[in-house]
Amino acid sequence: MTQRQRKFLGTIALLLLIAVYALLAMAVAIVLQVHNASKMAELLYYVIAGLLWTLPAGLLISWMQKPDT
């Protein structure tokens, strides 16, 4: 697979990852509010959820940048 093809597929995968992750993070946040979690727990959740998506995105981007073999 060429780098150009990996970038195309990776871009589509990255957009899907962000969309799905945002919906899942929103669903968990709603559950936290329903169960009356403390403000500190909510803050911690939002910090972790806001940063956690960068791990798979970083792996995907590094795969996209791999040179052709």
C-alpha positions as protocol buffer text, in pm:
chain_id: "A"
residue {
  index: 1
  type: MET
  ca { x: 0 y: 0 z: 0 }
}
residue {
  index: 2
  type: THR
  ca { x: 140 y: 336 z: -96 }
}
residue {
  index: 3
  type: GLN
  ca { x: 166 y: 628 z: 144 }
}
residue {
  index: 4
  type: ARG
  ca { x: -97 y: 812 z: -58 }
}
residue {
  index: 5
  type: GLN
  ca { x: -345 y: 526 z: -12 }
}
residue {
  index: 6
  type: ARG
  ca { x: -264 y: 502 z: 360 }
}
residue {
  index: 7
  type: LYS
  ca { x: -326 y: 875 z: 400 }
}
residue {
  index: 8
  type: PHE
  ca { x: -661 y: 850 z: 224 }
}
residue {
  index: 9
  type: LEU
  ca { x: -777 y: 551 z: 430 }
}
residue {
  index: 10
  type: GLY
  ca { x: -630 y: 699 z: 747 }
}
residue {
  index: 11
  type: THR
  ca { x: -816 y: 1026 z: 697 }
}
residue {
  index: 12
  type: ILE
  ca { x: -1146 y: 843 z: 661 }
}
residue {
  index: 13
  type: ALA
  ca { x: -1066 y: 625 z: 964 }
}
residue {
  index: 14
  type: LEU
  ca { x: -967 y: 930 z: 1168 }
}
residue {
  index: 15
  type: LEU
  ca { x: -1295 y: 1107 z: 1090 }
}
residue {
  index: 16
  type: LEU
  ca { x: -1489 y: 794 z: 1187 }
}
residue {
  index: 17
  type: LEU
  ca { x: -1283 y: 753 z: 1505 }
}
residue {
  index: 18
  type: ILE
  ca { x: -1355 y: 1108 z: 1615 }
}
residue {
  index: 19
  type: ALA
  ca { x: -1727 y: 1082 z: 1538 }
}
residue {
  index: 20
  type: VAL
  ca { x: -1773 y: 748 z: 1717 }
}
residue {
  index: 21
  type: TYR
  ca { x: -1554 y: 851 z: 2009 }
}
residue {
  index: 22
  type: ALA
  ca { x: -1746 y: 1176 z: 2056 }
}
residue {
  index: 23
  type: LEU
  ca { x: -2078 y: 992 z: 2064 }
}
residue {
  index: 24
  type: LEU
  ca { x: -1947 y: 735 z: 2315 }
}
residue {
  index: 25
  type: ALA
  ca { x: -1793 y: 1005 z: 2535 }
}
residue {
  index: 26
  type: MET
  ca { x: -2121 y: 1196 z: 2529 }
}
residue {
  index: 27
  type: ALA
  ca { x: -2316 y: 883 z: 2629 }
}
residue {
  index: 28
  type: VAL
  ca { x: -2084 y: 822 z: 2925 }
}
residue {
  index: 29
  type: ALA
  ca { x: -2115 y: 1186 z: 3031 }
}
residue {
  index: 30
  type: ILE
  ca { x: -2493 y: 1156 z: 3032 }
}
residue {
  index: 31
  type: VAL
  ca { x: -2470 y: 847 z: 3252 }
}
residue {
  index: 32
  type: LEU
  ca { x: -2246 y: 1037 z: 3492 }
}
residue {
  index: 33
  type: GLN
  ca { x: -2502 y: 1316 z: 3519 }
}
residue {
  index: 34
  type: VAL
  ca { x: -2790 y: 1073 z: 3566 }
}
residue {
  index: 35
  type: HIS
  ca { x: -2611 y: 906 z: 3859 }
}
residue {
  index: 36
  type: ASN
  ca { x: -2535 y: 1244 z: 4018 }
}
residue {
  index: 37
  type: ALA
  ca { x: -2158 y: 1208 z: 4009 }
}
residue {
  index: 38
  type: SER
  ca { x: -1961 y: 1470 z: 4196 }
}
residue {
  index: 39
  type: LYS
  ca { x: -1831 y: 1774 z: 4011 }
}
residue {
  index: 40
  type: MET
  ca { x: -1476 y: 1651 z: 4065 }
}
residue {
  index: 41
  type: ALA
  ca { x: -1559 y: 1315 z: 3902 }
}
residue {
  index: 42
  type: GLU
  ca { x: -1717 y: 1494 z: 3608 }
}
residue {
  index: 43
  type: LEU
  ca { x: -1416 y: 1723 z: 3570 }
}
residue {
  index: 44
  type: LEU
  ca { x: -1178 y: 1426 z: 3582 }
}
residue {
  index: 45
  type: TYR
  ca { x: -1388 y: 1244 z: 3324 }
}
residue {
  index: 46
  type: TYR
  ca { x: -1390 y: 1538 z: 3085 }
}
residue {
  index: 47
  type: VAL
  ca { x: -1013 y: 1584 z: 3114 }
}
residue {
  index: 48
  type: ILE
  ca { x: -945 y: 1215 z: 3052 }
}
residue {
  index: 49
  type: ALA
  ca { x: -1206 y: 1180 z: 2777 }
}
residue {
  index: 50
  type: GLY
  ca { x: -1081 y: 1497 z: 2610 }
}
residue {
  index: 51
  type: LEU
  ca { x: -729 y: 1362 z: 2584 }
}
residue {
  index: 52
  type: LEU
  ca { x: -783 y: 988 z: 2542 }
}
residue {
  index: 53
  type: TRP
  ca { x: -878 y: 1002 z: 2175 }
}
residue {
  index: 54
  type: THR
  ca { x: -531 y: 1132 z: 2088 }
}
residue {
  index: 55
  type: LEU
  ca { x: -372 y: 790 z: 2155 }
}
residue {
  index: 56
  type: PRO
  ca { x: -543 y: 596 z: 1873 }
}
residue {
  index: 57
  type: ALA
  ca { x: -531 y: 905 z: 1652 }
}
residue {
  index: 58
  type: GLY
  ca { x: -154 y: 929 z: 1701 }
}
residue {
  index: 59
  type: LEU
  ca { x: -106 y: 563 z: 1613 }
}
residue {
  index: 60
  type: LEU
  ca { x: -318 y: 610 z: 1303 }
}
residue {
  index: 61
  type: ILE
  ca { x: -124 y: 918 z: 1196 }
}
residue {
  index: 62
  type: SER
  ca { x: 211 y: 746 z: 1245 }
}
residue {
  index: 63
  type: TRP
  ca { x: 83 y: 457 z: 1030 }
}
residue {
  index: 64
  type: MET
  ca { x: -23 y: 706 z: 763 }
}
residue {
  index: 65
  type: GLN
  ca { x: 326 y: 864 z: 758 }
}
residue {
  index: 66
  type: LYS
  ca { x: 511 y: 534 z: 713 }
}
residue {
  index: 67
  type: PRO
  ca { x: 724 y: 550 z: 397 }
}
residue {
  index: 68
  type: ASP
  ca { x: 655 y: 328 z: 99 }
}
residue {
  index: 69
  type: THR
  ca { x: 842 y: -1 z: 95 }
}
